[in-house]
Amino acid sequence: MPRIITQTLTALATLVVASASVPADFLGTALAAGTDGKLIAAKSKKKNKSDGDASKGGSKPGGVLDVTDKTFSKEVLKSSKPVLVDFWAPWCGPCRIQGPIVEETAAELGGKMKFVKLDTQTNPEVASKYGITGIPAIYVFKKGRVVEQVVGLRPKEELLELVKKHI
């Protein structure tokens, strides 16, 4: 198949996933096309509302911490560890797939890097400051500075590589 047709089909599949609610197979696995056109699947996990909420004082070891405009500086910019920030929004289908992938990555490597997520819809100040125009967006901070950023749905293997570069 000519390359242009493959690229067009991949782009259309990504648009369909982004504009619809997250499709799921009969086992409840969320599905989406990754940036390379491959299918990405992630089980969604139910999470206790207090887990990872910075306003409530923390997260589980190896978990993902919710940060806000008010807590971002303390939890990210002043962190002694490198920090992976997942910029997301609840209406974003690919973000709802990326979230569990970030959680799995944090569970594997959380002791070496801090993992946080920021809802761009309810925390527009930080999103604006860092020029977040596309989500999901993954930024890595070291000593208060952005050292890497990627936009779009990423598979777990790619996130693991990204994290390992900065720990």
mmCIF file of C-alpha atoms in Angstrom:
data_model
loop_
_atom_site.group_PDB
_atom_site.id
_atom_site.type_symbol
_atom_site.label_atom_id
_atom_site.label_comp_id
_atom_site.label_asym_id
_atom_site.label_seq_id
_atom_site.Cartn_x
_atom_site.Cartn_y
_atom_site.Cartn_z
ATOM 1 C CA MET A 1 0.000 0.000 0.000
ATOM 2 C CA PRO A 2 1.459 3.419 -0.868
ATOM 3 C CA ARG A 3 2.913 5.292 2.120
ATOM 4 C CA ILE A 4 0.538 8.277 1.768
ATOM 5 C CA ILE A 5 -2.510 6.012 2.058
ATOM 6 C CA THR A 6 -1.063 4.321 5.148
ATOM 7 C CA GLN A 7 -0.344 7.706 6.755
ATOM 8 C CA THR A 8 -3.847 8.946 5.917
ATOM 9 C CA LEU A 9 -5.491 5.850 7.382
ATOM 10 C CA THR A 10 -3.384 6.166 10.538
ATOM 11 C CA ALA A 11 -4.330 9.835 10.900
ATOM 12 C CA LEU A 12 -8.018 9.043 10.406
ATOM 13 C CA ALA A 13 -7.907 6.245 12.978
ATOM 14 C CA THR A 14 -6.265 8.609 15.470
ATOM 15 C CA LEU A 15 -8.914 11.281 14.828
ATOM 16 C CA VAL A 16 -11.729 8.791 15.308
ATOM 17 C CA VAL A 17 -10.272 7.673 18.630
ATOM 18 C CA ALA A 18 -9.677 11.258 19.777
ATOM 19 C CA SER A 19 -13.162 12.462 18.862
ATOM 20 C CA ALA A 20 -15.109 9.517 20.262
ATOM 21 C CA SER A 21 -15.241 8.117 23.705
ATOM 22 C CA VAL A 22 -12.499 5.576 24.266
ATOM 23 C CA PRO A 23 -13.411 2.409 22.365
ATOM 24 C CA ALA A 24 -13.050 -0.835 24.248
ATOM 25 C CA ASP A 25 -13.031 -4.484 23.368
ATOM 26 C CA PHE A 26 -15.311 -6.935 25.152
ATOM 27 C CA LEU A 27 -12.762 -7.348 27.968
ATOM 28 C CA GLY A 28 -12.785 -3.628 28.795
ATOM 29 C CA THR A 29 -9.408 -2.855 27.263
ATOM 30 C CA ALA A 30 -9.160 0.665 25.850
ATOM 31 C CA LEU A 31 -7.833 0.737 22.288
ATOM 32 C CA ALA A 32 -6.228 3.480 20.193
ATOM 33 C CA ALA A 33 -3.792 3.949 17.345
ATOM 34 C CA GLY A 34 -0.374 5.103 18.515
ATOM 35 C CA THR A 35 1.717 7.700 16.721
ATOM 36 C CA ASP A 36 3.351 4.933 14.692
ATOM 37 C CA GLY A 37 -0.014 3.525 13.596
ATOM 38 C CA LYS A 38 0.226 0.464 15.838
ATOM 39 C CA LEU A 39 -2.661 -0.406 18.109
ATOM 40 C CA ILE A 40 -2.107 0.450 21.766
ATOM 41 C CA ALA A 41 -4.172 -1.222 24.468
ATOM 42 C CA ALA A 42 -4.387 -0.446 28.157
ATOM 43 C CA LYS A 43 -6.599 -1.813 30.889
ATOM 44 C CA SER A 44 -8.238 0.976 32.820
ATOM 45 C CA LYS A 45 -7.867 0.653 36.564
ATOM 46 C CA LYS A 46 -10.201 1.948 39.234
ATOM 47 C CA LYS A 47 -8.366 4.238 41.577
ATOM 48 C CA ASN A 48 -9.120 5.441 45.065
ATOM 49 C CA LYS A 49 -9.833 9.177 44.843
ATOM 50 C CA SER A 50 -7.325 9.978 47.582
ATOM 51 C CA ASP A 51 -4.485 8.086 45.859
ATOM 52 C CA GLY A 52 -2.080 10.487 44.245
ATOM 53 C CA ASP A 53 -3.894 13.675 45.290
ATOM 54 C CA ALA A 54 -1.310 16.300 46.210
ATOM 55 C CA SER A 55 -3.920 18.301 48.105
ATOM 56 C CA LYS A 56 -4.369 15.308 50.422
ATOM 57 C CA GLY A 57 -0.657 14.939 51.032
ATOM 58 C CA GLY A 58 0.747 12.423 48.599
ATOM 59 C CA SER A 59 0.524 9.233 46.659
ATOM 60 C CA LYS A 60 1.251 5.564 47.032
ATOM 61 C CA PRO A 61 4.923 4.606 46.641
ATOM 62 C CA GLY A 62 5.499 4.176 42.918
ATOM 63 C CA GLY A 63 2.159 5.866 42.209
ATOM 64 C CA VAL A 64 1.189 8.921 40.203
ATOM 65 C CA LEU A 65 0.543 12.131 42.120
ATOM 66 C CA ASP A 66 -2.196 14.577 41.072
ATOM 67 C CA VAL A 67 -0.792 18.121 40.979
ATOM 68 C CA THR A 68 -2.551 21.451 40.538
ATOM 69 C CA ASP A 69 -1.599 24.999 39.601
ATOM 70 C CA LYS A 70 -0.977 25.568 43.329
ATOM 71 C CA THR A 71 1.108 22.441 44.015
ATOM 72 C CA PHE A 72 3.065 22.247 40.728
ATOM 73 C CA SER A 73 6.041 24.324 41.869
ATOM 74 C CA LYS A 74 6.531 22.361 45.098
ATOM 75 C CA GLU A 75 5.967 18.899 43.614
ATOM 76 C CA VAL A 76 7.704 19.356 40.242
ATOM 77 C CA LEU A 77 10.012 22.363 40.067
ATOM 78 C CA LYS A 78 11.481 21.889 43.565
ATOM 79 C CA SER A 79 11.719 18.093 43.423
ATOM 80 C CA SER A 80 15.088 16.515 44.191
ATOM 81 C CA LYS A 81 14.248 13.689 41.756
ATOM 82 C CA PRO A 82 13.543 13.942 38.027
ATOM 83 C CA VAL A 83 9.792 14.307 37.441
ATOM 84 C CA LEU A 84 7.609 12.966 34.627
ATOM 85 C CA VAL A 85 4.496 15.131 34.177
ATOM 86 C CA ASP A 86 1.482 13.734 32.319
ATOM 87 C CA PHE A 87 -0.595 16.684 31.030
ATOM 88 C CA TRP A 88 -4.121 15.399 30.347
ATOM 89 C CA ALA A 89 -7.852 16.236 30.438
ATOM 90 C CA PRO A 90 -10.876 14.050 31.243
ATOM 91 C CA TRP A 91 -12.537 14.651 27.842
ATOM 92 C CA CYS A 92 -9.431 13.442 25.947
ATOM 93 C CA GLY A 93 -9.785 9.811 24.796
ATOM 94 C CA PRO A 94 -6.062 9.208 24.187
ATOM 95 C CA CYS A 95 -5.326 10.735 27.627
ATOM 96 C CA ARG A 96 -7.543 8.138 29.277
ATOM 97 C CA ILE A 97 -5.469 5.464 27.570
ATOM 98 C CA GLN A 98 -2.148 7.142 28.415
ATOM 99 C CA GLY A 99 -3.006 7.416 32.136
ATOM 100 C CA PRO A 100 -2.870 3.671 32.917
ATOM 101 C CA ILE A 101 0.334 3.374 30.863
ATOM 102 C CA VAL A 102 1.935 6.123 32.980
ATOM 103 C CA GLU A 103 0.710 4.346 36.140
ATOM 104 C CA GLU A 104 2.289 1.051 35.009
ATOM 105 C CA THR A 105 5.561 2.838 34.221
ATOM 106 C CA ALA A 106 5.500 4.535 37.641
ATOM 107 C CA ALA A 107 4.922 1.174 39.335
ATOM 108 C CA GLU A 108 8.028 -0.216 37.626
ATOM 109 C CA LEU A 109 10.365 2.772 38.003
ATOM 110 C CA GLY A 110 8.695 5.072 40.505
ATOM 111 C CA GLY A 111 11.461 4.883 43.072
ATOM 112 C CA LYS A 112 13.915 6.484 40.681
ATOM 113 C CA MET A 113 11.678 9.202 39.259
ATOM 114 C CA LYS A 114 8.634 11.076 40.501
ATOM 115 C CA PHE A 115 5.455 10.698 38.419
ATOM 116 C CA VAL A 116 2.710 13.336 38.443
ATOM 117 C CA LYS A 117 -0.310 14.243 36.354
ATOM 118 C CA LEU A 118 -1.935 17.612 35.788
ATOM 119 C CA ASP A 119 -5.482 18.077 34.484
ATOM 120 C CA THR A 120 -5.106 20.928 31.975
ATOM 121 C CA GLN A 121 -8.830 21.668 32.033
ATOM 122 C CA THR A 122 -8.940 22.516 35.742
ATOM 123 C CA ASN A 123 -5.347 23.827 35.956
ATOM 124 C CA PRO A 124 -4.899 26.179 32.987
ATOM 125 C CA GLU A 125 -2.085 28.316 34.470
ATOM 126 C CA VAL A 126 0.625 25.645 34.352
ATOM 127 C CA ALA A 127 -0.612 24.340 30.995
ATOM 128 C CA SER A 128 -0.423 27.861 29.556
ATOM 129 C CA LYS A 129 3.007 28.548 31.070
ATOM 130 C CA TYR A 130 4.461 25.484 29.337
ATOM 131 C CA GLY A 131 2.598 26.043 26.057
ATOM 132 C CA ILE A 132 0.551 22.854 26.244
ATOM 133 C CA THR A 133 -1.607 22.851 23.109
ATOM 134 C CA GLY A 134 -1.844 19.113 22.448
ATOM 135 C CA ILE A 135 -2.577 16.355 24.942
ATOM 136 C CA PRO A 136 -1.629 13.890 26.175
ATOM 137 C CA ALA A 137 1.746 15.570 26.652
ATOM 138 C CA ILE A 138 4.587 14.070 28.660
ATOM 139 C CA TYR A 139 7.246 16.443 30.001
ATOM 140 C CA VAL A 140 10.316 15.422 31.983
ATOM 141 C CA PHE A 141 11.695 17.963 34.468
ATOM 142 C CA LYS A 142 15.119 17.911 36.134
ATOM 143 C CA LYS A 143 16.088 20.548 38.693
ATOM 144 C CA GLY A 144 13.064 22.641 37.714
ATOM 145 C CA ARG A 145 13.739 22.637 33.960
ATOM 146 C CA VAL A 146 12.099 20.804 31.072
ATOM 147 C CA VAL A 147 14.624 18.332 29.655
ATOM 148 C CA GLU A 148 12.321 16.406 27.334
ATOM 149 C CA GLN A 149 8.801 16.623 25.987
ATOM 150 C CA VAL A 150 6.630 14.404 23.800
ATOM 151 C CA VAL A 151 3.074 14.963 22.646
ATOM 152 C CA GLY A 152 0.600 12.249 21.757
ATOM 153 C CA LEU A 153 -0.218 8.770 22.934
ATOM 154 C CA ARG A 154 2.919 6.741 23.719
ATOM 155 C CA PRO A 155 3.231 2.996 24.347
ATOM 156 C CA LYS A 156 4.703 1.733 27.617
ATOM 157 C CA GLU A 157 7.979 0.656 25.996
ATOM 158 C CA GLU A 158 8.575 4.194 24.726
ATOM 159 C CA LEU A 159 7.797 5.705 28.147
ATOM 160 C CA LEU A 160 10.187 3.267 29.822
ATOM 161 C CA GLU A 161 12.962 4.313 27.407
ATOM 162 C CA LEU A 162 12.207 7.993 28.003
ATOM 163 C CA VAL A 163 12.325 7.578 31.793
ATOM 164 C CA LYS A 164 15.507 5.477 31.750
ATOM 165 C CA LYS A 165 17.307 8.265 29.832
ATOM 166 C CA HIS A 166 16.714 10.655 32.722
ATOM 167 C CA ILE A 167 17.271 8.557 35.864
#
